Amino acid sequence: MRVGHGFDAHRLVEGRPFVLGGVRIPFERGPLGHSDGDALAHALADAILGACALGDLGAHFPDTDPRWKDADSLELLAACAELARGAGYAIGNVDVTVVVQAPRLAPHLAAIRSRLAETLRIDPANVSVKAKSSEGMGYTGDGTGIAAYAVALLERSNGA
Ligand code: MG
């Protein structure tokens, strides 16, 4: 078994859709980024790559490459899961914590879990997504940005 950890943060600005875990959530601001800025997807992709010691998302999908401009980050996440499978690993379970003051994420967590499970091709029971506020402190608390932390457990597969 191998464990991987990932972190990501994006600035929240006006004029950008708020996309998290592939789910579009109504809000007046959204993550700034070369791709769609999906911090959850990026942290989770890094956790999966990290478990395989395959570098990070930026190494595989550089933000200097116009191909990934406004990219759907779930496609990047799916590609990272494929890299892990190619390296001989099956994704066991993943756990993500998102830190943001607003919008309220609780009503969207089930949809996010379902999208992630579909993207990773694992059972939704093996996908956990939690939302926290930082109680008004720091960049996640004052509305400047959003952060996500993820861990992934991968297991050597038998060529499956
Ligand atoms: Mg990112």
PDB file of C-alpha atoms and ligand atoms in Angstrom:
ATOM      1  CA  MET A   1       0.000   0.000   0.000  1.00  0.00           C
ATOM      2  CA  ARG A   2       1.134   3.539  -0.726  1.00  0.00           C
ATOM      3  CA  VAL A   3      -0.133   6.824   0.665  1.00  0.00           C
ATOM      4  CA  GLY A   4       0.002  10.193  -1.090  1.00  0.00           C
ATOM      5  CA  HIS A   5      -0.721  13.719   0.028  1.00  0.00           C
ATOM      6  CA  GLY A   6      -1.733  16.782  -1.972  1.00  0.00           C
ATOM      7  CA  PHE A   7      -2.398  20.457  -1.341  1.00  0.00           C
ATOM      8  CA  ASP A   8      -3.635  23.273  -3.545  1.00  0.00           C
ATOM      9  CA  ALA A   9      -4.911  26.814  -3.191  1.00  0.00           C
ATOM     10  CA  HIS A  10      -6.432  29.326  -5.576  1.00  0.00           C
ATOM     11  CA  ARG A  11      -7.327  32.972  -5.339  1.00  0.00           C
ATOM     12  CA  LEU A  12     -11.079  33.709  -5.621  1.00  0.00           C
ATOM     13  CA  VAL A  13     -11.932  36.504  -8.049  1.00  0.00           C
ATOM     14  CA  GLU A  14     -14.988  37.995  -9.730  1.00  0.00           C
ATOM     15  CA  GLY A  15     -15.849  36.874 -13.241  1.00  0.00           C
ATOM     16  CA  ARG A  16     -14.829  33.228 -12.784  1.00  0.00           C
ATOM     17  CA  PRO A  17     -17.218  30.284 -12.282  1.00  0.00           C
ATOM     18  CA  PHE A  18     -16.870  28.540  -8.918  1.00  0.00           C
ATOM     19  CA  VAL A  19     -15.913  24.953  -9.796  1.00  0.00           C
ATOM     20  CA  LEU A  20     -15.089  22.438  -7.087  1.00  0.00           C
ATOM     21  CA  GLY A  21     -14.653  18.712  -7.603  1.00  0.00           C
ATOM     22  CA  GLY A  22     -16.096  19.177 -11.081  1.00  0.00           C
ATOM     23  CA  VAL A  23     -19.311  20.678  -9.715  1.00  0.00           C
ATOM     24  CA  ARG A  24     -20.286  24.221 -10.577  1.00  0.00           C
ATOM     25  CA  ILE A  25     -21.598  26.036  -7.501  1.00  0.00           C
ATOM     26  CA  PRO A  26     -23.467  29.349  -7.743  1.00  0.00           C
ATOM     27  CA  PHE A  27     -21.282  32.077  -6.194  1.00  0.00           C
ATOM     28  CA  GLU A  28     -20.238  35.617  -7.078  1.00  0.00           C
ATOM     29  CA  ARG A  29     -16.551  34.707  -7.357  1.00  0.00           C
ATOM     30  CA  GLY A  30     -14.512  31.762  -8.582  1.00  0.00           C
ATOM     31  CA  PRO A  31     -10.967  30.402  -8.542  1.00  0.00           C
ATOM     32  CA  LEU A  32      -8.387  32.157 -10.671  1.00  0.00           C
ATOM     33  CA  GLY A  33      -6.201  29.709 -12.573  1.00  0.00           C
ATOM     34  CA  HIS A  34      -4.789  28.661 -15.915  1.00  0.00           C
ATOM     35  CA  SER A  35      -7.208  25.717 -15.859  1.00  0.00           C
ATOM     36  CA  ASP A  36     -10.658  25.992 -14.268  1.00  0.00           C
ATOM     37  CA  GLY A  37      -8.859  26.436 -10.915  1.00  0.00           C
ATOM     38  CA  ASP A  38     -10.493  23.439  -9.262  1.00  0.00           C
ATOM     39  CA  ALA A  39      -8.392  23.299  -6.068  1.00  0.00           C
ATOM     40  CA  LEU A  40      -9.998  20.061  -4.866  1.00  0.00           C
ATOM     41  CA  ALA A  41      -9.269  18.237  -8.137  1.00  0.00           C
ATOM     42  CA  HIS A  42      -5.690  19.555  -8.142  1.00  0.00           C
ATOM     43  CA  ALA A  43      -4.969  18.536  -4.534  1.00  0.00           C
ATOM     44  CA  LEU A  44      -6.452  15.098  -5.149  1.00  0.00           C
ATOM     45  CA  ALA A  45      -4.480  14.630  -8.372  1.00  0.00           C
ATOM     46  CA  ASP A  46      -1.284  15.490  -6.477  1.00  0.00           C
ATOM     47  CA  ALA A  47      -2.166  12.982  -3.742  1.00  0.00           C
ATOM     48  CA  ILE A  48      -2.624  10.218  -6.338  1.00  0.00           C
ATOM     49  CA  LEU A  49       0.570  11.123  -8.188  1.00  0.00           C
ATOM     50  CA  GLY A  50       2.378  11.452  -4.850  1.00  0.00           C
ATOM     51  CA  ALA A  51       1.395   7.946  -3.791  1.00  0.00           C
ATOM     52  CA  CYS A  52       3.147   6.642  -6.923  1.00  0.00           C
ATOM     53  CA  ALA A  53       6.076   9.090  -6.648  1.00  0.00           C
ATOM     54  CA  LEU A  54       5.155  10.366 -10.104  1.00  0.00           C
ATOM     55  CA  GLY A  55       5.817  14.040  -9.421  1.00  0.00           C
ATOM     56  CA  ASP A  56       2.995  16.560  -9.361  1.00  0.00           C
ATOM     57  CA  LEU A  57       0.185  17.857 -11.538  1.00  0.00           C
ATOM     58  CA  GLY A  58       2.253  20.784 -12.808  1.00  0.00           C
ATOM     59  CA  ALA A  59       4.948  18.410 -14.070  1.00  0.00           C
ATOM     60  CA  HIS A  60       2.438  16.464 -16.170  1.00  0.00           C
ATOM     61  CA  PHE A  61       0.167  19.360 -17.196  1.00  0.00           C
ATOM     62  CA  PRO A  62       2.268  22.563 -17.087  1.00  0.00           C
ATOM     63  CA  ASP A  63       0.307  25.806 -16.673  1.00  0.00           C
ATOM     64  CA  THR A  64       2.530  27.301 -19.374  1.00  0.00           C
ATOM     65  CA  ASP A  65       0.986  24.928 -21.909  1.00  0.00           C
ATOM     66  CA  PRO A  66      -1.947  26.481 -23.831  1.00  0.00           C
ATOM     67  CA  ARG A  67      -3.523  23.006 -24.104  1.00  0.00           C
ATOM     68  CA  TRP A  68      -4.512  23.222 -20.420  1.00  0.00           C
ATOM     69  CA  LYS A  69      -5.914  26.759 -20.580  1.00  0.00           C
ATOM     70  CA  ASP A  70      -9.366  26.628 -18.940  1.00  0.00           C
ATOM     71  CA  ALA A  71      -8.982  22.843 -18.825  1.00  0.00           C
ATOM     72  CA  ASP A  72     -11.623  20.753 -17.082  1.00  0.00           C
ATOM     73  CA  SER A  73      -9.612  19.635 -14.060  1.00  0.00           C
ATOM     74  CA  LEU A  74     -11.593  16.415 -13.767  1.00  0.00           C
ATOM     75  CA  GLU A  75     -10.060  15.403 -17.097  1.00  0.00           C
ATOM     76  CA  LEU A  76      -6.635  16.057 -15.597  1.00  0.00           C
ATOM     77  CA  LEU A  77      -7.625  14.086 -12.489  1.00  0.00           C
ATOM     78  CA  ALA A  78      -8.816  11.179 -14.644  1.00  0.00           C
ATOM     79  CA  ALA A  79      -5.506  11.280 -16.515  1.00  0.00           C
ATOM     80  CA  CYS A  80      -3.587  11.127 -13.205  1.00  0.00           C
ATOM     81  CA  ALA A  81      -5.671   8.134 -12.080  1.00  0.00           C
ATOM     82  CA  GLU A  82      -4.783   6.499 -15.395  1.00  0.00           C
ATOM     83  CA  LEU A  83      -1.072   7.214 -14.806  1.00  0.00           C
ATOM     84  CA  ALA A  84      -1.376   5.517 -11.403  1.00  0.00           C
ATOM     85  CA  ARG A  85      -3.102   2.492 -12.927  1.00  0.00           C
ATOM     86  CA  GLY A  86      -0.409   2.415 -15.621  1.00  0.00           C
ATOM     87  CA  ALA A  87       2.214   2.321 -12.864  1.00  0.00           C
ATOM     88  CA  GLY A  88       0.472  -0.745 -11.410  1.00  0.00           C
ATOM     89  CA  TYR A  89      -1.659   0.801  -8.675  1.00  0.00           C
ATOM     90  CA  ALA A  90      -5.368   0.690  -7.890  1.00  0.00           C
ATOM     91  CA  ILE A  91      -6.935   3.581  -6.000  1.00  0.00           C
ATOM     92  CA  GLY A  92      -8.206   2.357  -2.629  1.00  0.00           C
ATOM     93  CA  ASN A  93      -9.767   5.395  -0.976  1.00  0.00           C
ATOM     94  CA  VAL A  94      -9.326   9.150  -0.992  1.00  0.00           C
ATOM     95  CA  ASP A  95     -10.126  11.815   1.581  1.00  0.00           C
ATOM     96  CA  VAL A  96     -10.251  15.547   0.906  1.00  0.00           C
ATOM     97  CA  THR A  97     -10.692  18.599   3.104  1.00  0.00           C
ATOM     98  CA  VAL A  98     -11.669  21.890   1.455  1.00  0.00           C
ATOM     99  CA  VAL A  99     -11.133  25.116   3.391  1.00  0.00           C
ATOM    100  CA  VAL A 100     -13.206  28.115   2.326  1.00  0.00           C
ATOM    101  CA  GLN A 101     -15.386  30.656   4.120  1.00  0.00           C
ATOM    102  CA  ALA A 102     -18.088  30.865   1.433  1.00  0.00           C
ATOM    103  CA  PRO A 103     -20.025  29.524  -0.396  1.00  0.00           C
ATOM    104  CA  ARG A 104     -21.494  26.884   1.895  1.00  0.00           C
ATOM    105  CA  LEU A 105     -20.443  23.519   0.476  1.00  0.00           C
ATOM    106  CA  ALA A 106     -22.559  21.101   2.492  1.00  0.00           C
ATOM    107  CA  PRO A 107     -25.439  21.004  -0.028  1.00  0.00           C
ATOM    108  CA  HIS A 108     -22.985  20.080  -2.821  1.00  0.00           C
ATOM    109  CA  LEU A 109     -20.813  17.438  -1.149  1.00  0.00           C
ATOM    110  CA  ALA A 110     -22.856  14.461  -2.370  1.00  0.00           C
ATOM    111  CA  ALA A 111     -22.655  15.672  -5.978  1.00  0.00           C
ATOM    112  CA  ILE A 112     -18.912  16.278  -5.653  1.00  0.00           C
ATOM    113  CA  ARG A 113     -18.311  12.799  -4.210  1.00  0.00           C
ATOM    114  CA  SER A 114     -20.274  11.245  -7.016  1.00  0.00           C
ATOM    115  CA  ARG A 115     -18.363  13.173  -9.708  1.00  0.00           C
ATOM    116  CA  LEU A 116     -15.018  12.240  -8.144  1.00  0.00           C
ATOM    117  CA  ALA A 117     -15.948   8.570  -7.812  1.00  0.00           C
ATOM    118  CA  GLU A 118     -16.997   8.485 -11.462  1.00  0.00           C
ATOM    119  CA  THR A 119     -13.786  10.249 -12.518  1.00  0.00           C
ATOM    120  CA  LEU A 120     -11.533   7.932 -10.493  1.00  0.00           C
ATOM    121  CA  ARG A 121     -13.657   4.865 -11.345  1.00  0.00           C
ATOM    122  CA  ILE A 122     -14.034   3.863  -7.695  1.00  0.00           C
ATOM    123  CA  ASP A 123     -17.001   3.369  -5.378  1.00  0.00           C
ATOM    124  CA  PRO A 124     -18.401   6.606  -3.867  1.00  0.00           C
ATOM    125  CA  ALA A 125     -18.057   4.877  -0.471  1.00  0.00           C
ATOM    126  CA  ASN A 126     -14.295   5.235  -0.985  1.00  0.00           C
ATOM    127  CA  VAL A 127     -14.466   8.977  -1.646  1.00  0.00           C
ATOM    128  CA  SER A 128     -14.689  11.361   1.295  1.00  0.00           C
ATOM    129  CA  VAL A 129     -15.031  15.134   0.920  1.00  0.00           C
ATOM    130  CA  LYS A 130     -15.219  17.457   3.906  1.00  0.00           C
ATOM    131  CA  ALA A 131     -15.691  21.210   4.049  1.00  0.00           C
ATOM    132  CA  LYS A 132     -14.282  23.463   6.743  1.00  0.00           C
ATOM    133  CA  SER A 133     -14.105  27.173   7.339  1.00  0.00           C
ATOM    134  CA  SER A 134     -11.061  28.713   8.979  1.00  0.00           C
ATOM    135  CA  GLU A 135     -13.315  30.822  11.193  1.00  0.00           C
ATOM    136  CA  GLY A 136     -12.520  34.053   9.428  1.00  0.00           C
ATOM    137  CA  MET A 137      -8.750  33.684   9.757  1.00  0.00           C
ATOM    138  CA  GLY A 138      -6.242  34.024   6.936  1.00  0.00           C
ATOM    139  CA  TYR A 139      -6.766  33.882   3.164  1.00  0.00           C
ATOM    140  CA  THR A 140      -9.391  31.148   3.342  1.00  0.00           C
ATOM    141  CA  GLY A 141     -11.258  33.042   6.048  1.00  0.00           C
ATOM    142  CA  ASP A 142     -11.388  36.517   4.523  1.00  0.00           C
ATOM    143  CA  GLY A 143     -12.647  35.327   1.131  1.00  0.00           C
ATOM    144  CA  THR A 144      -9.312  35.834  -0.661  1.00  0.00           C
ATOM    145  CA  GLY A 145      -8.916  32.188  -1.556  1.00  0.00           C
ATOM    146  CA  ILE A 146      -9.772  28.516  -1.308  1.00  0.00           C
ATOM    147  CA  ALA A 147      -7.514  25.680  -0.168  1.00  0.00           C
ATOM    148  CA  ALA A 148      -7.775  21.912  -0.433  1.00  0.00           C
ATOM    149  CA  TYR A 149      -5.861  19.077   1.229  1.00  0.00           C
ATOM    150  CA  ALA A 150      -6.092  15.475   0.048  1.00  0.00           C
ATOM    151  CA  VAL A 151      -4.772  12.035   0.881  1.00  0.00           C
ATOM    152  CA  ALA A 152      -5.025   8.943  -1.292  1.00  0.00           C
ATOM    153  CA  LEU A 153      -4.355   5.299  -0.470  1.00  0.00           C
ATOM    154  CA  LEU A 154      -3.243   3.206  -3.424  1.00  0.00           C
ATOM    155  CA  GLU A 155      -2.669  -0.529  -3.582  1.00  0.00           C
ATOM    156  CA  ARG A 156      -0.495  -2.599  -5.884  1.00  0.00           C
ATOM    157  CA  SER A 157      -2.899  -4.138  -8.358  1.00  0.00           C
ATOM    158  CA  ASN A 158      -2.580  -7.636  -9.819  1.00  0.00           C
ATOM    159  CA  GLY A 159      -2.505  -6.334 -13.349  1.00  0.00           C
ATOM    160  CA  ALA A 160      -6.207  -5.532 -13.118  1.00  0.00           C
TER     161      ALA A 160
HETATM  162 MG    MG B   1      -4.280  24.423  -8.757  1.00  0.00          MG
END
